[in-house]
């Protein structure tokens, strides 16, 4: 947290699914609490004894704000202003089936409607994670970075300096790296194939794929890395080792969803065993990717 946000106290909320992974073993629980305590003490110290800020911080704040505004426009152009996007989202993710999971205290929608505005935030992210897009975590970043740089090497050098010296921007870029590393557009294409209208599928998926490649390219240019997550080889290797176990579940899920939805299209009731198999793949993918939404 920025130092000036640390004041009268702190409240930490843990998602239910991380409780066992963080606190079921004494050593790991101690380490988790140690990290949180260290972060709080560090931030509190900086709040009381602020270090000399780099002279460029005010300028970097403005640059970050401009990049954010560009990304917001690009993101909303797809999410809110593309009339076919909701169809793409519903048909290329297991969103309708996530509501059948026996988890959570609230339904996936605030009302019994198909309006995007009535969808809750967690099912929104969960569905994109299941289909391996992880779109809300990185989409539009590449366009925003590109619009700022505009083939100007000096501006690219500014972003590199921000990554090295500006903690906010460092965290932003590293979070993007994590999302890009966990996304898999080759598998996402299998989910996209479930969309019945090929025109919608090709147009929107191509747009998403191009943005993924653009974002990855700029992240590597800014960090100077050869591959995404080269700066955190432990996580990079963890993703590489677990994907062979998660990937088959994704391919199975696509096939099971197709069978389930074809039966629904024929007016048939859901086969309980088939639905159970779909829900098992959802649980398995969530456990494997470690990011559920």
Tab-separated table of C-alpha atoms in Angstrom:
chain	number	residue	atom	x	y	z
A	1	UNK	CA	0.000	0.000	0.000
A	2	UNK	CA	1.147	3.601	-0.540
A	3	UNK	CA	2.453	4.961	2.797
A	4	UNK	CA	-0.223	7.660	3.150
A	5	UNK	CA	-3.001	5.017	3.121
A	6	UNK	CA	-1.755	3.409	6.335
A	7	UNK	CA	-3.431	5.021	9.311
A	8	UNK	CA	-5.712	3.851	12.077
A	9	UNK	CA	-5.673	0.145	11.327
A	10	UNK	CA	-5.771	-2.570	8.754
A	11	UNK	CA	-8.318	-5.245	7.915
A	12	UNK	CA	-7.296	-8.323	5.955
A	13	UNK	CA	-9.926	-10.463	4.251
A	14	UNK	CA	-8.898	-13.898	3.025
A	15	UNK	CA	-10.875	-15.741	0.343
A	16	UNK	CA	-12.153	-19.086	1.514
A	17	UNK	CA	-10.205	-21.151	-0.986
A	18	UNK	CA	-6.826	-19.833	0.221
A	19	UNK	CA	-7.326	-20.679	3.886
A	20	UNK	CA	-6.040	-24.234	3.605
A	21	UNK	CA	-3.106	-23.321	1.359
A	22	UNK	CA	-1.942	-20.505	3.646
A	23	UNK	CA	-2.796	-21.685	7.139
A	24	UNK	CA	-3.169	-25.483	7.273
A	25	UNK	CA	0.570	-25.964	7.959
A	26	UNK	CA	2.216	-24.107	10.833
A	27	UNK	CA	5.343	-23.102	8.904
A	28	UNK	CA	3.407	-21.713	5.931
A	29	UNK	CA	0.918	-19.952	8.219
A	30	UNK	CA	3.801	-18.298	10.084
A	31	UNK	CA	5.385	-17.176	6.842
A	32	UNK	CA	2.095	-15.742	5.501
A	33	UNK	CA	1.515	-13.719	8.666
A	34	UNK	CA	5.168	-12.648	8.705
A	35	UNK	CA	4.872	-11.250	5.174
A	36	UNK	CA	1.695	-9.310	5.961
A	37	UNK	CA	3.178	-7.915	9.185
A	38	UNK	CA	6.418	-6.913	7.471
A	39	UNK	CA	4.529	-5.113	4.699
A	40	UNK	CA	2.447	-3.182	7.232
A	41	UNK	CA	5.441	-2.179	9.363
A	42	UNK	CA	7.368	-1.072	6.279
A	43	UNK	CA	4.478	1.040	4.998
A	44	UNK	CA	3.876	2.555	8.455
A	45	UNK	CA	7.541	3.519	8.764
A	46	UNK	CA	7.517	5.228	5.371
A	47	UNK	CA	4.359	7.107	6.336
A	48	UNK	CA	6.094	8.554	9.398
A	49	UNK	CA	9.570	8.954	7.901
A	50	UNK	CA	9.058	9.475	4.162
A	51	UNK	CA	12.149	8.926	2.068
A	52	UNK	CA	13.205	11.402	-0.575
A	53	UNK	CA	11.048	10.720	-3.621
A	54	UNK	CA	12.540	10.622	-7.067
A	55	UNK	CA	12.219	13.969	-8.829
A	56	UNK	CA	10.285	12.310	-11.629
A	57	UNK	CA	7.494	10.815	-9.495
A	58	UNK	CA	4.985	13.604	-10.226
A	59	UNK	CA	5.622	13.203	-13.955
A	60	UNK	CA	5.341	9.429	-13.678
A	61	UNK	CA	2.000	9.825	-11.911
A	62	UNK	CA	0.702	11.823	-14.864
A	63	UNK	CA	2.036	9.295	-17.364
A	64	UNK	CA	0.347	6.466	-15.439
A	65	UNK	CA	-2.914	8.399	-15.394
A	66	UNK	CA	-2.778	8.926	-19.165
A	67	UNK	CA	-2.026	5.248	-19.802
A	68	UNK	CA	-4.918	4.283	-17.516
A	69	UNK	CA	-7.385	6.551	-19.334
A	70	UNK	CA	-6.400	5.112	-22.718
A	71	UNK	CA	-6.731	1.557	-21.408
A	72	UNK	CA	-10.157	2.317	-19.940
A	73	UNK	CA	-11.480	3.568	-23.301
A	74	UNK	CA	-10.092	0.527	-25.136
A	75	UNK	CA	-11.498	-1.859	-22.516
A	76	UNK	CA	-14.945	-0.290	-22.535
A	77	UNK	CA	-15.035	-0.236	-26.337
A	78	UNK	CA	-15.073	-4.016	-26.218
A	79	UNK	CA	-16.915	-4.779	-22.983
A	80	UNK	CA	-19.681	-2.180	-23.111
A	81	UNK	CA	-19.809	-0.776	-26.620
A	82	UNK	CA	-19.481	-3.888	-28.779
A	83	UNK	CA	-23.051	-5.184	-29.289
A	84	UNK	CA	-21.842	-8.760	-29.812
A	85	UNK	CA	-19.539	-8.979	-26.827
A	86	UNK	CA	-22.051	-10.372	-24.330
A	87	UNK	CA	-22.850	-13.204	-26.756
A	88	UNK	CA	-19.140	-13.932	-27.127
A	89	UNK	CA	-18.675	-13.960	-23.356
A	90	UNK	CA	-21.629	-16.200	-22.516
A	91	UNK	CA	-20.973	-18.735	-25.270
A	92	UNK	CA	-17.184	-18.990	-24.982
A	93	UNK	CA	-16.999	-19.382	-21.189
A	94	UNK	CA	-18.749	-21.680	-18.687
A	95	UNK	CA	-20.604	-18.719	-17.164
A	96	UNK	CA	-24.079	-20.343	-17.313
A	97	UNK	CA	-22.737	-23.457	-15.582
A	98	UNK	CA	-20.812	-21.609	-12.848
A	99	UNK	CA	-24.148	-20.676	-11.285
A	100	UNK	CA	-24.717	-24.397	-10.647
A	101	UNK	CA	-21.658	-24.688	-8.397
A	102	UNK	CA	-22.425	-25.306	-4.739
A	103	UNK	CA	-20.163	-22.490	-3.562
A	104	UNK	CA	-20.632	-18.931	-2.392
A	105	UNK	CA	-23.389	-17.311	-0.400
A	106	UNK	CA	-24.864	-15.299	-3.266
A	107	UNK	CA	-26.085	-16.052	-6.801
A	108	UNK	CA	-23.838	-15.177	-9.744
A	109	UNK	CA	-26.273	-12.445	-10.828
A	110	UNK	CA	-27.874	-9.710	-8.759
A	111	UNK	CA	-31.192	-10.218	-10.531
A	112	UNK	CA	-32.701	-12.901	-12.693
A	113	UNK	CA	-31.645	-11.166	-15.895
A	114	UNK	CA	-29.092	-11.468	-18.693
A	115	UNK	CA	-27.952	-7.849	-18.445
A	116	UNK	CA	-24.207	-7.416	-18.105
A	117	UNK	CA	-24.724	-4.840	-15.346
A	118	UNK	CA	-26.441	-7.461	-13.164
A	119	UNK	CA	-23.523	-9.895	-13.283
A	120	UNK	CA	-21.432	-10.064	-10.116
A	121	UNK	CA	-17.703	-9.365	-10.276
A	122	UNK	CA	-16.457	-12.764	-9.086
A	123	UNK	CA	-18.329	-14.896	-11.690
A	124	UNK	CA	-17.129	-12.419	-14.341
A	125	UNK	CA	-13.467	-13.055	-13.511
A	126	UNK	CA	-14.032	-16.729	-12.685
A	127	UNK	CA	-15.523	-17.418	-16.131
A	128	UNK	CA	-12.605	-15.783	-17.968
A	129	UNK	CA	-10.133	-17.729	-15.834
A	130	UNK	CA	-11.863	-21.030	-16.558
A	131	UNK	CA	-11.663	-20.429	-20.313
A	132	UNK	CA	-7.983	-19.446	-19.999
A	133	UNK	CA	-8.393	-15.910	-21.372
A	134	UNK	CA	-7.936	-14.092	-18.028
A	135	UNK	CA	-9.101	-11.140	-20.100
A	136	UNK	CA	-10.057	-8.665	-17.316
A	137	UNK	CA	-6.503	-8.790	-15.934
A	138	UNK	CA	-4.611	-7.656	-19.044
A	139	UNK	CA	-6.902	-6.571	-21.891
A	140	UNK	CA	-6.232	-3.015	-23.210
A	141	UNK	CA	-2.852	-2.634	-21.471
A	142	UNK	CA	-0.896	-3.178	-24.697
A	143	UNK	CA	-2.861	-0.562	-26.631
A	144	UNK	CA	-2.433	1.971	-23.819
A	145	UNK	CA	1.332	1.402	-23.611
A	146	UNK	CA	1.644	1.561	-27.391
A	147	UNK	CA	-0.289	4.833	-27.592
A	148	UNK	CA	2.012	6.387	-24.999
A	149	UNK	CA	5.265	5.191	-26.624
A	150	UNK	CA	4.308	5.903	-30.267
A	151	UNK	CA	7.638	4.509	-31.562
A	152	UNK	CA	9.525	7.071	-29.459
A	153	UNK	CA	12.574	5.421	-27.890
A	154	UNK	CA	12.813	8.126	-25.232
A	155	UNK	CA	9.292	7.356	-24.044
A	156	UNK	CA	10.111	3.671	-23.926
A	157	UNK	CA	13.159	4.511	-21.814
A	158	UNK	CA	10.867	6.481	-19.486
A	159	UNK	CA	8.675	3.403	-18.984
A	160	UNK	CA	11.793	1.343	-18.269
A	161	UNK	CA	12.870	3.865	-15.639
A	162	UNK	CA	9.383	3.772	-14.120
A	163	UNK	CA	9.539	-0.016	-13.938
A	164	UNK	CA	12.886	0.174	-12.137
A	165	UNK	CA	12.125	3.040	-9.746
A	166	UNK	CA	8.358	3.590	-9.416
A	167	UNK	CA	6.790	0.900	-7.129
A	168	UNK	CA	3.258	1.428	-8.425
A	169	UNK	CA	4.298	0.890	-12.039
A	170	UNK	CA	6.508	-2.054	-11.069
A	171	UNK	CA	3.539	-3.780	-9.416
A	172	UNK	CA	1.320	-2.995	-12.400
A	173	UNK	CA	3.727	-4.528	-14.916
A	174	UNK	CA	4.451	-7.557	-12.742
A	175	UNK	CA	0.724	-8.215	-12.226
A	176	UNK	CA	0.287	-8.067	-15.989
A	177	UNK	CA	3.089	-10.603	-16.351
A	178	UNK	CA	1.341	-12.994	-13.980
A	179	UNK	CA	-1.935	-12.768	-15.893
A	180	UNK	CA	-0.293	-13.143	-19.304
A	181	UNK	CA	1.660	-16.182	-18.118
A	182	UNK	CA	-1.457	-17.938	-16.887
A	183	UNK	CA	-3.512	-17.101	-19.973
A	184	UNK	CA	-3.418	-19.576	-22.855
A	185	UNK	CA	-4.923	-18.277	-26.093
A	186	UNK	CA	-4.484	-21.636	-27.828
A	187	UNK	CA	-6.830	-23.246	-25.319
A	188	UNK	CA	-9.039	-20.143	-25.271
A	189	UNK	CA	-9.559	-20.665	-29.010
A	190	UNK	CA	-11.165	-24.036	-28.211
A	191	UNK	CA	-13.686	-22.256	-25.991
A	192	UNK	CA	-14.271	-19.658	-28.701
A	193	UNK	CA	-15.198	-22.471	-31.089
A	194	UNK	CA	-18.340	-23.027	-28.986
A	195	UNK	CA	-19.761	-19.715	-30.272
A	196	UNK	CA	-22.473	-20.455	-32.817
A	197	UNK	CA	-22.036	-17.278	-34.891
A	198	UNK	CA	-18.681	-17.623	-36.659
A	199	UNK	CA	-18.607	-13.922	-37.607
A	200	UNK	CA	-18.795	-12.862	-33.949
A	201	UNK	CA	-16.269	-15.526	-32.978
A	202	UNK	CA	-13.622	-14.585	-35.532
A	203	UNK	CA	-13.940	-10.831	-35.144
A	204	UNK	CA	-13.782	-10.633	-31.357
A	205	UNK	CA	-11.316	-13.470	-30.803
A	206	UNK	CA	-8.911	-11.936	-33.340
A	207	UNK	CA	-9.146	-8.631	-31.492
A	208	UNK	CA	-8.408	-10.329	-28.165
A	209	UNK	CA	-5.485	-12.318	-29.571
A	210	UNK	CA	-3.904	-9.239	-31.156
A	211	UNK	CA	-4.199	-7.352	-27.863
A	212	UNK	CA	-2.619	-10.262	-25.984
A	213	UNK	CA	0.363	-10.278	-28.342
A	214	UNK	CA	0.666	-6.473	-28.197
A	215	UNK	CA	0.603	-6.460	-24.398
A	216	UNK	CA	3.160	-9.272	-24.142
A	217	UNK	CA	5.486	-7.471	-26.569
A	218	UNK	CA	5.445	-4.196	-24.632
A	219	UNK	CA	5.922	-5.935	-21.279
A	220	UNK	CA	9.090	-7.587	-22.603
A	221	UNK	CA	10.345	-4.308	-24.062
A	222	UNK	CA	9.809	-2.498	-20.755
A	223	UNK	CA	11.309	-5.183	-18.527
A	224	UNK	CA	14.129	-6.206	-20.877
A	225	UNK	CA	13.239	-9.854	-20.331
A	226	UNK	CA	13.365	-12.612	-22.926
A	227	UNK	CA	10.199	-14.296	-21.629
A	228	UNK	CA	7.240	-13.340	-19.479
A	229	UNK	CA	7.962	-13.920	-15.749
A	230	UNK	CA	11.717	-14.299	-16.231
A	231	UNK	CA	11.928	-12.011	-13.181
A	232	UNK	CA	10.158	-14.621	-11.005
A	233	UNK	CA	11.534	-17.996	-12.145
A	234	UNK	CA	9.902	-19.868	-9.246
A	235	UNK	CA	6.389	-18.899	-10.387
A	236	UNK	CA	7.349	-19.306	-14.039
A	237	UNK	CA	8.453	-22.876	-13.335
A	238	UNK	CA	5.378	-23.555	-11.187
A	239	UNK	CA	3.086	-22.607	-14.073
A	240	UNK	CA	5.146	-24.692	-16.503
A	241	UNK	CA	4.927	-27.764	-14.259
A	242	UNK	CA	1.228	-27.612	-13.459
A	243	UNK	CA	-0.131	-26.737	-16.914
A	244	UNK	CA	0.205	-30.338	-18.201
A	245	UNK	CA	-2.252	-31.338	-15.470
A	246	UNK	CA	-4.665	-28.434	-15.978
A	247	UNK	CA	-4.702	-28.329	-19.794
A	248	UNK	CA	-6.444	-31.719	-20.253
A	249	UNK	CA	-9.209	-30.537	-17.918
A	250	UNK	CA	-9.773	-27.517	-20.160
A	251	UNK	CA	-10.119	-29.672	-23.284
A	252	UNK	CA	-12.445	-32.031	-21.404
A	253	UNK	CA	-14.513	-29.104	-20.183
A	254	UNK	CA	-15.036	-27.789	-23.716
A	255	UNK	CA	-16.265	-31.197	-24.902
A	256	UNK	CA	-18.565	-31.627	-21.910
A	257	UNK	CA	-19.981	-28.106	-22.309
A	258	UNK	CA	-20.719	-28.783	-25.972
A	259	UNK	CA	-22.621	-31.962	-25.059
A	260	UNK	CA	-24.534	-30.203	-22.300
A	261	UNK	CA	-25.478	-27.207	-24.428
A	262	UNK	CA	-26.445	-29.291	-27.456
A	263	UNK	CA	-28.855	-31.223	-25.226
A	264	UNK	CA	-30.297	-27.959	-23.923
A	265	UNK	CA	-30.724	-26.694	-27.477
A	266	UNK	CA	-32.834	-29.795	-28.174
A	267	UNK	CA	-35.033	-28.878	-25.224
A	268	UNK	CA	-33.768	-31.684	-22.989
A	269	UNK	CA	-33.331	-31.483	-19.231
A	270	UNK	CA	-29.752	-31.371	-17.954
A	271	UNK	CA	-28.251	-34.818	-17.457
A	272	UNK	CA	-27.214	-34.767	-13.755
A	273	UNK	CA	-24.129	-36.890	-14.410
A	274	UNK	CA	-23.007	-34.733	-17.328
A	275	UNK	CA	-23.543	-31.539	-15.328
A	276	UNK	CA	-21.594	-33.049	-12.423
A	277	UNK	CA	-18.672	-33.784	-14.752
A	278	UNK	CA	-18.684	-30.176	-15.996
A	279	UNK	CA	-18.651	-28.880	-12.416
A	280	UNK	CA	-15.769	-31.204	-11.533
A	281	UNK	CA	-13.684	-29.761	-14.373
A	282	UNK	CA	-14.498	-26.247	-13.124
A	283	UNK	CA	-13.254	-27.143	-9.638
A	284	UNK	CA	-10.147	-28.815	-11.046
A	285	UNK	CA	-9.159	-25.891	-13.278
A	286	UNK	CA	-9.718	-23.402	-10.445
A	287	UNK	CA	-7.507	-25.459	-8.136
A	288	UNK	CA	-4.801	-25.810	-10.784
A	289	UNK	CA	-4.616	-22.173	-11.880
A	290	UNK	CA	-4.796	-20.849	-8.298
A	291	UNK	CA	-6.692	-17.746	-9.454
A	292	UNK	CA	-10.447	-18.152	-9.274
A	293	UNK	CA	-11.846	-14.613	-9.177
